[in-house]
mmCIF file of C-alpha atoms in Angstrom:
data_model
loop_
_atom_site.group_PDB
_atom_site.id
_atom_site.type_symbol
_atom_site.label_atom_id
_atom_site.label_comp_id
_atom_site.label_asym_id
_atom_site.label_seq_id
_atom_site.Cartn_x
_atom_site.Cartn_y
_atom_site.Cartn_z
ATOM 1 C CA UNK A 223 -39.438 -3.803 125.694
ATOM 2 C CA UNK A 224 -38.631 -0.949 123.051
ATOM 3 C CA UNK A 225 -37.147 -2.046 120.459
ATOM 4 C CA UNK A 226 -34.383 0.653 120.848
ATOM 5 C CA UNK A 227 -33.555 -0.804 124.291
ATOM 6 C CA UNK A 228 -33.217 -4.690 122.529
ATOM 7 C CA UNK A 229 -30.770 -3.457 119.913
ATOM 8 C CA UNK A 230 -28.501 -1.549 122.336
ATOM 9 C CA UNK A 231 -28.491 -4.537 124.939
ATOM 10 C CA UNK A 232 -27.539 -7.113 122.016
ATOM 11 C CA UNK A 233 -24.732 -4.277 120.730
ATOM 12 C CA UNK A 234 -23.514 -4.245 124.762
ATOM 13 C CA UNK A 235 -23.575 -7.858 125.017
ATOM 14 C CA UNK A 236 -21.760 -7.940 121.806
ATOM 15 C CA UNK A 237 -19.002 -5.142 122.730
ATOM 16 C CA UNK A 238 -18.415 -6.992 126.030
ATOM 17 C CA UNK A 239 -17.496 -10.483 124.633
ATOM 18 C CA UNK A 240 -15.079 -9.169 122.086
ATOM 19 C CA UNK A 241 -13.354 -6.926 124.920
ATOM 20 C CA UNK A 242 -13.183 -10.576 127.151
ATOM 21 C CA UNK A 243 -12.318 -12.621 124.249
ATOM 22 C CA UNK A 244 -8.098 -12.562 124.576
ATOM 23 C CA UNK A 245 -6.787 -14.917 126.854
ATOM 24 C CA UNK A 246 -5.387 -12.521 130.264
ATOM 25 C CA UNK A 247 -1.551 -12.037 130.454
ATOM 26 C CA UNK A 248 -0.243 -13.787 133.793
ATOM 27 C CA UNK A 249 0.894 -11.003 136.140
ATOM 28 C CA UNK A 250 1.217 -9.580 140.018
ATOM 29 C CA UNK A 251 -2.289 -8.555 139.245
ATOM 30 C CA UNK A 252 -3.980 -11.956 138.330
ATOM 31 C CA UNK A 253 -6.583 -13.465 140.087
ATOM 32 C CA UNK A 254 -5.046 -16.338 141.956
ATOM 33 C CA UNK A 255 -8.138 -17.101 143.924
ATOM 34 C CA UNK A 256 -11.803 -16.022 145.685
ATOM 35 C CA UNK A 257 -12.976 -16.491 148.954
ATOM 36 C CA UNK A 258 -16.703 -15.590 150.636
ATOM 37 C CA UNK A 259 -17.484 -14.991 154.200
ATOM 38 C CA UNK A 260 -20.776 -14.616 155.707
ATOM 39 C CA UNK A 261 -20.862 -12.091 158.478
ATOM 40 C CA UNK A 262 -23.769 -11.830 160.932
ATOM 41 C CA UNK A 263 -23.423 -8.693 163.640
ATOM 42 C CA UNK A 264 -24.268 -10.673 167.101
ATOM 43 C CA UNK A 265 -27.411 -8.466 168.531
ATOM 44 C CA UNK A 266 -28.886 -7.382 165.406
ATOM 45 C CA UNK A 267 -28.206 -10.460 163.437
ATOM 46 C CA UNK A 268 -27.354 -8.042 160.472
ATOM 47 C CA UNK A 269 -26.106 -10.098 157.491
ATOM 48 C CA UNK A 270 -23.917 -9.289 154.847
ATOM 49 C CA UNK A 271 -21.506 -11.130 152.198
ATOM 50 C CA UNK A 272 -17.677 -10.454 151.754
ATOM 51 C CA UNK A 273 -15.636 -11.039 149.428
ATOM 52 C CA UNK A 274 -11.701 -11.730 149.349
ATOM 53 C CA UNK A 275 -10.075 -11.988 145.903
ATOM 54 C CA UNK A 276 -6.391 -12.613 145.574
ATOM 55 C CA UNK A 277 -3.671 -11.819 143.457
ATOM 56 C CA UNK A 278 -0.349 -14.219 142.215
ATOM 57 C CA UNK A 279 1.258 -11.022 143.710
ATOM 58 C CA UNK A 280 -0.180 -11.085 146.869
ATOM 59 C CA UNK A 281 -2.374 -8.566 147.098
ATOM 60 C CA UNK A 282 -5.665 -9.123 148.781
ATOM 61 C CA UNK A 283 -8.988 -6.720 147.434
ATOM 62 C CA UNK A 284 -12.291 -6.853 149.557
ATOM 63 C CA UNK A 285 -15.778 -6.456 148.447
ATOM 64 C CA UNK A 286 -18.900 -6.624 149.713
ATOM 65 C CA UNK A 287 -22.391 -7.445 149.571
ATOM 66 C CA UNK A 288 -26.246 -8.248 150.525
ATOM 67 C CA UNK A 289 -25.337 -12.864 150.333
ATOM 68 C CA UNK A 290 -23.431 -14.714 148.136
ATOM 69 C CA UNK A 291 -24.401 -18.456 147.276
ATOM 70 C CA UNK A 292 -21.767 -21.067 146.841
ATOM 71 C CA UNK A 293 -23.028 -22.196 143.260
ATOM 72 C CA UNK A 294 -22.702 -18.346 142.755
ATOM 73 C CA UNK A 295 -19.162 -17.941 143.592
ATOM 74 C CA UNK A 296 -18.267 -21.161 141.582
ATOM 75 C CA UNK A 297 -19.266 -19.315 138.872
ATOM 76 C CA UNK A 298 -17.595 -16.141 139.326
ATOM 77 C CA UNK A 299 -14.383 -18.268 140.250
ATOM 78 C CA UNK A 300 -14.672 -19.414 136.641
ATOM 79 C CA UNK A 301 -14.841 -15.963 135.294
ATOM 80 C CA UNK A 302 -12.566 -13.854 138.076
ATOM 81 C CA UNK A 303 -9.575 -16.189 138.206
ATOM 82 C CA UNK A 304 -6.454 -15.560 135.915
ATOM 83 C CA UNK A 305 -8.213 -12.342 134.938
ATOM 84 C CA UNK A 306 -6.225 -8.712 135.815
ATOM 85 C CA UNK A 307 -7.537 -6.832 138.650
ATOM 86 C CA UNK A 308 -7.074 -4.084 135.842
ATOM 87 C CA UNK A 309 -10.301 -5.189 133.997
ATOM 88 C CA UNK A 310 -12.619 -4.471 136.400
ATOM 89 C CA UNK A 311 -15.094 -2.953 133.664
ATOM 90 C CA UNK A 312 -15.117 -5.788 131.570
ATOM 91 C CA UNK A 313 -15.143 -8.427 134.253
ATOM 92 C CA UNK A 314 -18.435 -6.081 135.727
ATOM 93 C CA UNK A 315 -20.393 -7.105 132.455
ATOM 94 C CA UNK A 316 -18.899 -10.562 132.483
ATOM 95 C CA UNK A 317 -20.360 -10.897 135.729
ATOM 96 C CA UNK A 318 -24.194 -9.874 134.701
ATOM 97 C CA UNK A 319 -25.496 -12.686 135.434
ATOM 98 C CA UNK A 320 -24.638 -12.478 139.112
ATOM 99 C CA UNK A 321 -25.733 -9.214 140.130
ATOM 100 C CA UNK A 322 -25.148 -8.959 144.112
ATOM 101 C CA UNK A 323 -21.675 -10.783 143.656
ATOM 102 C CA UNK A 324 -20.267 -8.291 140.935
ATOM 103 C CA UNK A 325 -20.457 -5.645 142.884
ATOM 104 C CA UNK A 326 -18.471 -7.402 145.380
ATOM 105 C CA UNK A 327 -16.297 -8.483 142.785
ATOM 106 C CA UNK A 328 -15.848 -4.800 141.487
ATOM 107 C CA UNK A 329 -15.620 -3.622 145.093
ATOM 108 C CA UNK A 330 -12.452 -5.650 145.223
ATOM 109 C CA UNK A 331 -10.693 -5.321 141.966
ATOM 110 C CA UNK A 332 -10.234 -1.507 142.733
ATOM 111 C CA UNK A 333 -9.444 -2.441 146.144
ATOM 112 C CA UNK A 334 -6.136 -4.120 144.146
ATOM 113 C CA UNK A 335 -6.133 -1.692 141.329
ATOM 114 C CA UNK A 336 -5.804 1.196 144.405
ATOM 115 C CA UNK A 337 -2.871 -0.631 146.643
ATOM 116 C CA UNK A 338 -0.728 -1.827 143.247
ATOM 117 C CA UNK A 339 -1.048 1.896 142.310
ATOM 118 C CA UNK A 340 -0.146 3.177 145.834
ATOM 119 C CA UNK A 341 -2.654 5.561 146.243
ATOM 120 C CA UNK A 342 -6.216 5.449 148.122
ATOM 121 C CA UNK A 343 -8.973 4.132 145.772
ATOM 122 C CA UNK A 344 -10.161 7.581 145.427
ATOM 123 C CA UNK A 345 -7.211 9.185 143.915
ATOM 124 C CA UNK A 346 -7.495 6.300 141.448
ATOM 125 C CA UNK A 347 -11.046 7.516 140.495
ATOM 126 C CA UNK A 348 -10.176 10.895 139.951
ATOM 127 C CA UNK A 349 -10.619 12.329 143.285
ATOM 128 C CA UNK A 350 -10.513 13.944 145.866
ATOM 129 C CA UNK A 351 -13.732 16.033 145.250
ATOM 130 C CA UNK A 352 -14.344 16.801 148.972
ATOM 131 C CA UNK A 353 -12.075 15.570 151.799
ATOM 132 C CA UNK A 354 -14.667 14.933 153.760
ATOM 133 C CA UNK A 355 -18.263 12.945 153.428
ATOM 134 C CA UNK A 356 -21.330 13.705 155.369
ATOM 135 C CA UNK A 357 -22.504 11.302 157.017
ATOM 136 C CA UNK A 358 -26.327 9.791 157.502
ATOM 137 C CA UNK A 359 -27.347 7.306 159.933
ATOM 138 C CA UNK A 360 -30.269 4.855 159.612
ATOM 139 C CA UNK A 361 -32.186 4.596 162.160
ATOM 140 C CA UNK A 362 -34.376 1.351 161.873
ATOM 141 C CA UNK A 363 -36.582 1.611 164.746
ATOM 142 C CA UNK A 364 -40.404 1.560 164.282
ATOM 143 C CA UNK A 365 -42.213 3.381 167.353
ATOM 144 C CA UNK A 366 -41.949 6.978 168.221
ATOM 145 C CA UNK A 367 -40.110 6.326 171.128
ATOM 146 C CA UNK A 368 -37.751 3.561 169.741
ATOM 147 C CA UNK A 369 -37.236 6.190 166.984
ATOM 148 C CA UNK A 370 -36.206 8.795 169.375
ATOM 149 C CA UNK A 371 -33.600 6.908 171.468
ATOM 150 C CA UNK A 372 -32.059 5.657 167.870
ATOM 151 C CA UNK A 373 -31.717 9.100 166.995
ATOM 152 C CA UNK A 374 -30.060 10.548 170.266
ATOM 153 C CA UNK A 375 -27.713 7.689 170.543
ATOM 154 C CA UNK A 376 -26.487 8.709 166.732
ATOM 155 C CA UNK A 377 -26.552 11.884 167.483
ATOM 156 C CA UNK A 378 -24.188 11.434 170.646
ATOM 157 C CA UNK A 379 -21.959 9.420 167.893
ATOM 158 C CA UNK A 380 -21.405 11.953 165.946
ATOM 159 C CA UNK A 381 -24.094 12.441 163.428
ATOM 160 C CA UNK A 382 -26.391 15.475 162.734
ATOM 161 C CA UNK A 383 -28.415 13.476 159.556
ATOM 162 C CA UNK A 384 -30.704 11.103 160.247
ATOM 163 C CA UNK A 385 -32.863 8.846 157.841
ATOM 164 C CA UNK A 386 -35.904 8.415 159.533
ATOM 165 C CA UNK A 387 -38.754 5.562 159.057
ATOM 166 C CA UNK A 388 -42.460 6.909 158.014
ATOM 167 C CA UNK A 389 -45.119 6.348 160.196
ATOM 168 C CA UNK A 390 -46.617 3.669 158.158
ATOM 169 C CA UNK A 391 -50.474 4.406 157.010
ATOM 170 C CA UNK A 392 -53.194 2.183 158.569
ATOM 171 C CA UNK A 393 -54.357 1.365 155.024
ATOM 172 C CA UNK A 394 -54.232 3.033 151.612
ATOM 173 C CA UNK A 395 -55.149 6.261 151.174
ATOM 174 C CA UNK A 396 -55.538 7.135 154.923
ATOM 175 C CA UNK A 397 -55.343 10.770 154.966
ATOM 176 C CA UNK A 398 -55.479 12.938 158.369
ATOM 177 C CA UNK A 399 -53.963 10.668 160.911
ATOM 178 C CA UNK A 400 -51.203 9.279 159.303
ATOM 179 C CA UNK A 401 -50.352 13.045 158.226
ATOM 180 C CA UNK A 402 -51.047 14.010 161.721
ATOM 181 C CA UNK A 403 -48.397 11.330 162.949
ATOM 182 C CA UNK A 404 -45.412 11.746 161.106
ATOM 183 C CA UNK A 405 -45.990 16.036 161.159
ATOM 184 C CA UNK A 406 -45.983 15.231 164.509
ATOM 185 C CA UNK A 407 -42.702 12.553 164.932
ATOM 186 C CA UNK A 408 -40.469 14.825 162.434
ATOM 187 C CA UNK A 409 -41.436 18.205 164.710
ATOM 188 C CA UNK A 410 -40.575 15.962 167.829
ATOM 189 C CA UNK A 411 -37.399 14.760 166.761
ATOM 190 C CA UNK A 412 -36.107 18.190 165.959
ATOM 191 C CA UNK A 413 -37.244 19.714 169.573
ATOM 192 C CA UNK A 414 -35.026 16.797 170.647
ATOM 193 C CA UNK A 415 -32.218 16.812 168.432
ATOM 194 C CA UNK A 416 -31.529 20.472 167.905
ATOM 195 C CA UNK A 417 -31.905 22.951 164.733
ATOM 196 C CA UNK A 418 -28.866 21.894 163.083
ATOM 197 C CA UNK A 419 -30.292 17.899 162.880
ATOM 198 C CA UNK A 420 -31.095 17.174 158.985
ATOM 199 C CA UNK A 421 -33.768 14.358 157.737
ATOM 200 C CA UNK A 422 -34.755 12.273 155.072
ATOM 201 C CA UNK A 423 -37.969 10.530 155.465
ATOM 202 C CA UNK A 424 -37.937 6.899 154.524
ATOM 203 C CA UNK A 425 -41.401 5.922 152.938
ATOM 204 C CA UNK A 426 -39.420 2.235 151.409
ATOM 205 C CA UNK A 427 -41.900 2.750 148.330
ATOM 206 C CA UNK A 428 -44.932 2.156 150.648
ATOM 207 C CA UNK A 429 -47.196 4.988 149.940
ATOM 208 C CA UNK A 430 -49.798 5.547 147.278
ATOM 209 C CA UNK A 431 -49.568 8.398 145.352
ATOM 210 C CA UNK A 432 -51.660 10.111 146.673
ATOM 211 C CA UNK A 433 -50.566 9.438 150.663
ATOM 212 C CA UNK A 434 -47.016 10.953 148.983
ATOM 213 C CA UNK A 435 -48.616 14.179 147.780
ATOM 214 C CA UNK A 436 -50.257 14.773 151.397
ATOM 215 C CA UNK A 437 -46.901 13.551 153.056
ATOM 216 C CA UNK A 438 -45.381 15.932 151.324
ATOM 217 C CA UNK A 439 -47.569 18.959 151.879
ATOM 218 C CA UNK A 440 -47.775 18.286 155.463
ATOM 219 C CA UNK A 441 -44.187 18.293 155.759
ATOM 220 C CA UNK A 442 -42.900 20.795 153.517
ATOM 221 C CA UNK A 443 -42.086 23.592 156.001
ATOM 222 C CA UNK A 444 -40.421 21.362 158.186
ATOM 223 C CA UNK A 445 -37.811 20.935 155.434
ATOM 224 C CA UNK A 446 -36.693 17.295 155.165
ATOM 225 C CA UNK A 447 -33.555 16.415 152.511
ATOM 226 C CA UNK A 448 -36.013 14.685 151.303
ATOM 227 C CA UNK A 449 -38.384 12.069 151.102
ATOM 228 C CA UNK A 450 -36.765 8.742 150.553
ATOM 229 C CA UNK A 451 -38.938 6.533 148.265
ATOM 230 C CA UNK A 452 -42.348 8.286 148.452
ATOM 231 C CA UNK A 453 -44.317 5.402 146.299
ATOM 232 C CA UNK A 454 -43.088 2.595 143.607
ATOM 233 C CA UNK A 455 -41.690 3.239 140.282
ATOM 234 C CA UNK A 456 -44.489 2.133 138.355
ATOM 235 C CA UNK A 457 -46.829 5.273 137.425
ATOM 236 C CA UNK A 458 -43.925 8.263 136.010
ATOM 237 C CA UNK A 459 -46.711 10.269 135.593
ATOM 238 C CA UNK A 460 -48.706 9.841 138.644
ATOM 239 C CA UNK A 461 -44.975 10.745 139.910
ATOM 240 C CA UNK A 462 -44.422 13.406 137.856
ATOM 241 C CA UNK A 463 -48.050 14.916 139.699
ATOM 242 C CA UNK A 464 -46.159 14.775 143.098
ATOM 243 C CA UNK A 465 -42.659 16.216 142.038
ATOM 244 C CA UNK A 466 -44.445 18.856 139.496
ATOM 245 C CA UNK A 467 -46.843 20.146 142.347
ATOM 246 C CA UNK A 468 -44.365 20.340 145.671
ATOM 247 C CA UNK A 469 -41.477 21.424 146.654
ATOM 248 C CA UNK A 470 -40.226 18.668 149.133
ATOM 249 C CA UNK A 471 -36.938 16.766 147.094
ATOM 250 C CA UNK A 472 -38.171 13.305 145.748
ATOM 251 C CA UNK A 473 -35.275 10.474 146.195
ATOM 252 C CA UNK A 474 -35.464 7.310 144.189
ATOM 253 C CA UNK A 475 -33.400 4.516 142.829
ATOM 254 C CA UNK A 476 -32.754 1.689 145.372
ATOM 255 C CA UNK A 477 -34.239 -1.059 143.264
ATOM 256 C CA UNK A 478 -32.717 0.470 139.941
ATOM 257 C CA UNK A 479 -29.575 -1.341 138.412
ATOM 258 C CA UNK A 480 -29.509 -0.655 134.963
ATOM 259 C CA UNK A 481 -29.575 2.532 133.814
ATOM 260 C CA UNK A 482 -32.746 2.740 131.709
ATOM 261 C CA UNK A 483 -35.359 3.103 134.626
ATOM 262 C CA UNK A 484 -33.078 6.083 135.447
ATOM 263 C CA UNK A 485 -33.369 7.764 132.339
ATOM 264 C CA UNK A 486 -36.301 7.882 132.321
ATOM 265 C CA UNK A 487 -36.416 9.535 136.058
ATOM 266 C CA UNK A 488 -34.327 11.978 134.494
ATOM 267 C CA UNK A 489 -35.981 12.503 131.395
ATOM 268 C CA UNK A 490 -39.492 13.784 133.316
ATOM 269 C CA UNK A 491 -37.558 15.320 136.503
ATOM 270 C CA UNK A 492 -38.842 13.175 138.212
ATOM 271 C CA UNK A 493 -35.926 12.502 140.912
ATOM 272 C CA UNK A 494 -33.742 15.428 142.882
ATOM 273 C CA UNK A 495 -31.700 12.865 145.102
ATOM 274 C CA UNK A 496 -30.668 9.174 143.104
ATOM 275 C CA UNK A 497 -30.100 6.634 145.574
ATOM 276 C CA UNK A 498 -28.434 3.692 143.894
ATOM 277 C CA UNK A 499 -27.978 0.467 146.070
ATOM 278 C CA UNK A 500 -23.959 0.081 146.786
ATOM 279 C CA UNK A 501 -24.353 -3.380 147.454
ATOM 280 C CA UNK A 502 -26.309 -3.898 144.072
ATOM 281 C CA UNK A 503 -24.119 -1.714 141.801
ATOM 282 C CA UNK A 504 -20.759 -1.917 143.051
ATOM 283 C CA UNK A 505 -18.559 1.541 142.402
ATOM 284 C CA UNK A 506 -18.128 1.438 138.740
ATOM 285 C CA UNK A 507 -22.132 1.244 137.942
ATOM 286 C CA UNK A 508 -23.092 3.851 140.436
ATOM 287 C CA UNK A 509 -20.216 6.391 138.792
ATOM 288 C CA UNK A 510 -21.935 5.853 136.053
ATOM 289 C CA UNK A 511 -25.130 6.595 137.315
ATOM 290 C CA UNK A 512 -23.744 10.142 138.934
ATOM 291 C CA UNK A 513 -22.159 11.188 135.130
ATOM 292 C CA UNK A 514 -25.979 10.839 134.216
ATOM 293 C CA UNK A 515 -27.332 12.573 137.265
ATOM 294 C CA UNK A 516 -24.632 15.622 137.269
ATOM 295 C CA UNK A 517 -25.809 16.151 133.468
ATOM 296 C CA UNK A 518 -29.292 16.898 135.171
ATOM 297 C CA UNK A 519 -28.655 18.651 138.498
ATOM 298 C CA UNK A 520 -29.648 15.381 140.453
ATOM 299 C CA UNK A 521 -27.846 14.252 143.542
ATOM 300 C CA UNK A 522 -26.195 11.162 144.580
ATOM 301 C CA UNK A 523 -26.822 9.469 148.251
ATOM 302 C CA UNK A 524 -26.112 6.057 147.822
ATOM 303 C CA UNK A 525 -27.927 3.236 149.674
ATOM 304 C CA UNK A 526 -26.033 1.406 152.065
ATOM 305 C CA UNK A 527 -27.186 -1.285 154.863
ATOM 306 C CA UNK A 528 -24.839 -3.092 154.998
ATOM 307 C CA UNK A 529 -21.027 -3.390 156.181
ATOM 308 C CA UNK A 530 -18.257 -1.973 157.070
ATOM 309 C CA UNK A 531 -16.357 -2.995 154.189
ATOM 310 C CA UNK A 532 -19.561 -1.111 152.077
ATOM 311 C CA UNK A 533 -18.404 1.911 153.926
ATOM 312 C CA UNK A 534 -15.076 2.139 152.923
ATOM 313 C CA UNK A 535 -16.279 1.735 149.378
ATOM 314 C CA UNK A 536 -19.116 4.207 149.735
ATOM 315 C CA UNK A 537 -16.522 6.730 151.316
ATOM 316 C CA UNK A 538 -14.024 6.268 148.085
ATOM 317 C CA UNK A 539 -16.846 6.470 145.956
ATOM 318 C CA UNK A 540 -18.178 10.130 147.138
ATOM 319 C CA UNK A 541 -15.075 11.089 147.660
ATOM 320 C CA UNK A 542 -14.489 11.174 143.232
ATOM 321 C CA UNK A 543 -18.359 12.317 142.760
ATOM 322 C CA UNK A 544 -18.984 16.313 141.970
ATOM 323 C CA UNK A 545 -22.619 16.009 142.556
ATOM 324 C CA UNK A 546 -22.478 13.869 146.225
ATOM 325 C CA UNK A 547 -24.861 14.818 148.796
ATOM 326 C CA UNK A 548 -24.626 12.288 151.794
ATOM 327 C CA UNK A 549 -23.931 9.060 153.223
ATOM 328 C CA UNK A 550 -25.938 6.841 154.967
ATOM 329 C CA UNK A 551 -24.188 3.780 157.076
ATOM 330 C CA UNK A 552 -25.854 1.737 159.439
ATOM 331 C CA UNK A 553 -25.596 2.844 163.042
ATOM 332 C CA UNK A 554 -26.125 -0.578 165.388
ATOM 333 C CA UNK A 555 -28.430 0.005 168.251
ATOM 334 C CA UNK A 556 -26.333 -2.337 170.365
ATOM 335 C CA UNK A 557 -22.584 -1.618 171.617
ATOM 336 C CA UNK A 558 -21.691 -5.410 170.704
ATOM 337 C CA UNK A 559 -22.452 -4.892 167.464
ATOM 338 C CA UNK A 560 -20.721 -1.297 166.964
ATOM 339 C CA UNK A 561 -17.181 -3.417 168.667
ATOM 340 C CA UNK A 562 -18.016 -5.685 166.047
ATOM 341 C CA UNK A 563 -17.904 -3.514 163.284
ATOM 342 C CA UNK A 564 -14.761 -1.446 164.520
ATOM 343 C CA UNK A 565 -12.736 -4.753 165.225
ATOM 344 C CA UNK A 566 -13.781 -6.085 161.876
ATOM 345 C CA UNK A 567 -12.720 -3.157 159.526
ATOM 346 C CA UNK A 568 -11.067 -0.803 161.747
ATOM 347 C CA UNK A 569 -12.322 1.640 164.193
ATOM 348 C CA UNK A 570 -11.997 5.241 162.386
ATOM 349 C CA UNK A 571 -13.541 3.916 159.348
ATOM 350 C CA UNK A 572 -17.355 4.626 160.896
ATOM 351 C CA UNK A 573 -16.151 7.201 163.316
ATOM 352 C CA UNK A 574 -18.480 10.297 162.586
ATOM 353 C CA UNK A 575 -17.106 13.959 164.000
ATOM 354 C CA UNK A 576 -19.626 16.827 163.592
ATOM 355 C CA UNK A 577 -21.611 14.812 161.214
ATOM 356 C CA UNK A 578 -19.029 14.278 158.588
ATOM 357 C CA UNK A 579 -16.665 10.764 157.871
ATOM 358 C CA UNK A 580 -13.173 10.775 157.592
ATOM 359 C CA UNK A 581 -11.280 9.973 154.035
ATOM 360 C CA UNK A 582 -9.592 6.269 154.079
ATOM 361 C CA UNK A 583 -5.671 7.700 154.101
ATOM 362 C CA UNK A 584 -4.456 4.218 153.283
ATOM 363 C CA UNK A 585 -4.030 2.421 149.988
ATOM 364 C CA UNK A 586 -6.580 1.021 147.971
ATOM 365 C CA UNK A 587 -10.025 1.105 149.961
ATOM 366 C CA UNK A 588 -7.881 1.408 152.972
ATOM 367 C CA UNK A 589 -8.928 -1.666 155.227
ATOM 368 C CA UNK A 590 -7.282 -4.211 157.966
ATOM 369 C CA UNK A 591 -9.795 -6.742 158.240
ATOM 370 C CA UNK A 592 -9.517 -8.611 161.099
ATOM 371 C CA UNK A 593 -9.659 -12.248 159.457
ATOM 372 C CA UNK A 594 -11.136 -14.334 163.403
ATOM 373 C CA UNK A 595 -13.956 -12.184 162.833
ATOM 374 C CA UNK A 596 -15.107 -13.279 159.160
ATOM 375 C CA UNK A 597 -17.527 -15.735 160.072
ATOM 376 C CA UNK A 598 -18.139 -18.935 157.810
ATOM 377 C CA UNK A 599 -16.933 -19.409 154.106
ATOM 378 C CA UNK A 600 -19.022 -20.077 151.515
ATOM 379 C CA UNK A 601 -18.337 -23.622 149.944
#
């Protein structure tokens, strides 16, 4: 590690405890108590974490996230309770040690921090920038076929963006065929789906350099958003080959958290669309992110698999970004699980219209969660 990059961690560290250091004033907007639920959709078995925090005043925040163990939340307990909702950026670094949980935890503090201000989260955050947020769906499918029915049933939903799986190589470095396949999957979902369908090809880091580079060529005139992912973050400069030499948009940033590794995306132009992990970073972190991004002409899609409660955040968040592209939010396969999902958070939430999502009107991030359908809580 540079030395540069010790020196500012220690000052961080540093600046955070003496901002924690006073003893919290009690108040409406104390943290009384915190509560976990883990949720599993019934088809897909989809799992995700939320998180209830409570107030002496009696407001109730939400958050949400990939798990959440119990010796986890006994620790954040510790932390979050008798602490203002108010100090959600201090609390965010008190939390470091806990990644997936405090950005839950900050997920829910400006849940409060919205509804004791009266306002929806985004007006809170400086917004609105658009008053609507397009919308992508995932389609998780792995066959041509499978891919194909995922994509028409979104597209009868509502949606006109779709993130699309690679055709996965048969081994490194496999050249014709596996260009072959996916030129051949991306030109058969748009014959399908109709001119005005968008799509972002999801490599999930999977692809060599080199399989990038041809993916790329082979698809350029086909126009994808982008290509989600091409290869790992490991070689900038065999990186900086494939975004110097095409003209395809490069998105990258799911396993970023810190913004270092992003910097130095930035710093080579390396990146077009950043794709920060909701459920990693939590609002406050991925703002941050987009203040560095909009300084370079980058993008913002955040990543989200997750829940609904992750959409109502995700829809706050673009909603106060300048430089917001799209969306993505999970689009079940199975109508049990898409009742699920509307009875849990609320039926409009999700509800796409010409391929855009609807602004939360209500205060804070705007949800009714329907408390039967929770699941069990962490203990």
């Amino acid at each position: 590690m540079r030395e540069s990059t010790v020196r500012r961690a220690r000052l961080s560290a540093s600046i955070a405890a003496q901002a924690t250091a006073a003893a919290p004033a009690a108040g409406p907007l104390s943290i009384a108590n915190c509560k976990a639920y883990a949720v599993r959709e019934p088809v897909s078995k989809r799992q995700y974490a939320i998180l209830r925090l409570e107030t002496t005043g009696g407001i109730v925040g939400w958050g949400e996230t990939r798990a959440i163990a119990a010796a986890d939340l006994a620790q954040a307990v510790a932390i979050l309770r008798g602490r203002q909702a108010t100090e959600y950026a201090s609390l965010y670094a008190r939390l470091a040690a806990l990644p997936d949980l405090r950005a839950a935890a900050n997920m829910a503090l400006l849940d409060i921090v919205g509804q004791a201000a009266k306002a929806p989260l985004y007006q809170v955050l400086g917004g609105p920038t658009r008053h609507k947020v397009r919308a992508l769906a995932i389609v998780a499918a792995a066959d041509d076929d499978a891919v194909l029915a995922s994509c028409k049933r979104a597209r009868a939903a509502g949606f006109r963006a779709f993130v699309i799986p690679a055709v996965a190589p048969a081994s490194r470095n496999s050249g014709r065929p596996f260009v072959a396949a996916n030129r051949k999957r991306l030109e058969t979902l748009r014959a399908a789906l109709g001119e005005d369908s968008d799509f972002v090809v999801d490599c999930a880091a999977a692809l060599t350099p080199g399989d990038a580079a041809s993916l790329s060529d082979a698809l350029e005139r086909l126009h994808p958003l982008w290509l989600d992912e091409p290869c790992e973050i490991t070689s900038l400069a065999a990186i900086g080959k494939l975004a110097g030499e095409r003209v395809t948009p490069l998105g990258f940033g799911r396993s970023l958290t810190a913004s270092a590794g992003f910097q130095d995306l930035l710093r080579e132009d390396l990146v077009d669309v950043f794709r920060p992990d909701l459920a990693r970073n939590g609002i406050s972190q991925i703002r941050k992110f987009a203040a560095l991004a909009e300084a370079n002409y980058v993008a913002v899609a955040p990543y989200h698999d997750g829940g609904p409660v992750g959409t109502a955040a995700a829809l706050h968040l673009a909603a106060s970004l300048p430089n917001f592209f799209a969306q993505q939010i999970p689009v079940p396969d199975a109508d049990e699980d898409r009742r699920f999902r509307a009875a849990l958070a609320g039926a409009a939430l999700e509800s796409v219209t010409d391929g855009y999502l609807a602004l939360p009107p209500a205060l804070g991030l705007g949800l009714k969660i329907d408390a039967s359908l929770l699941g069990k809580e962490v203990a």
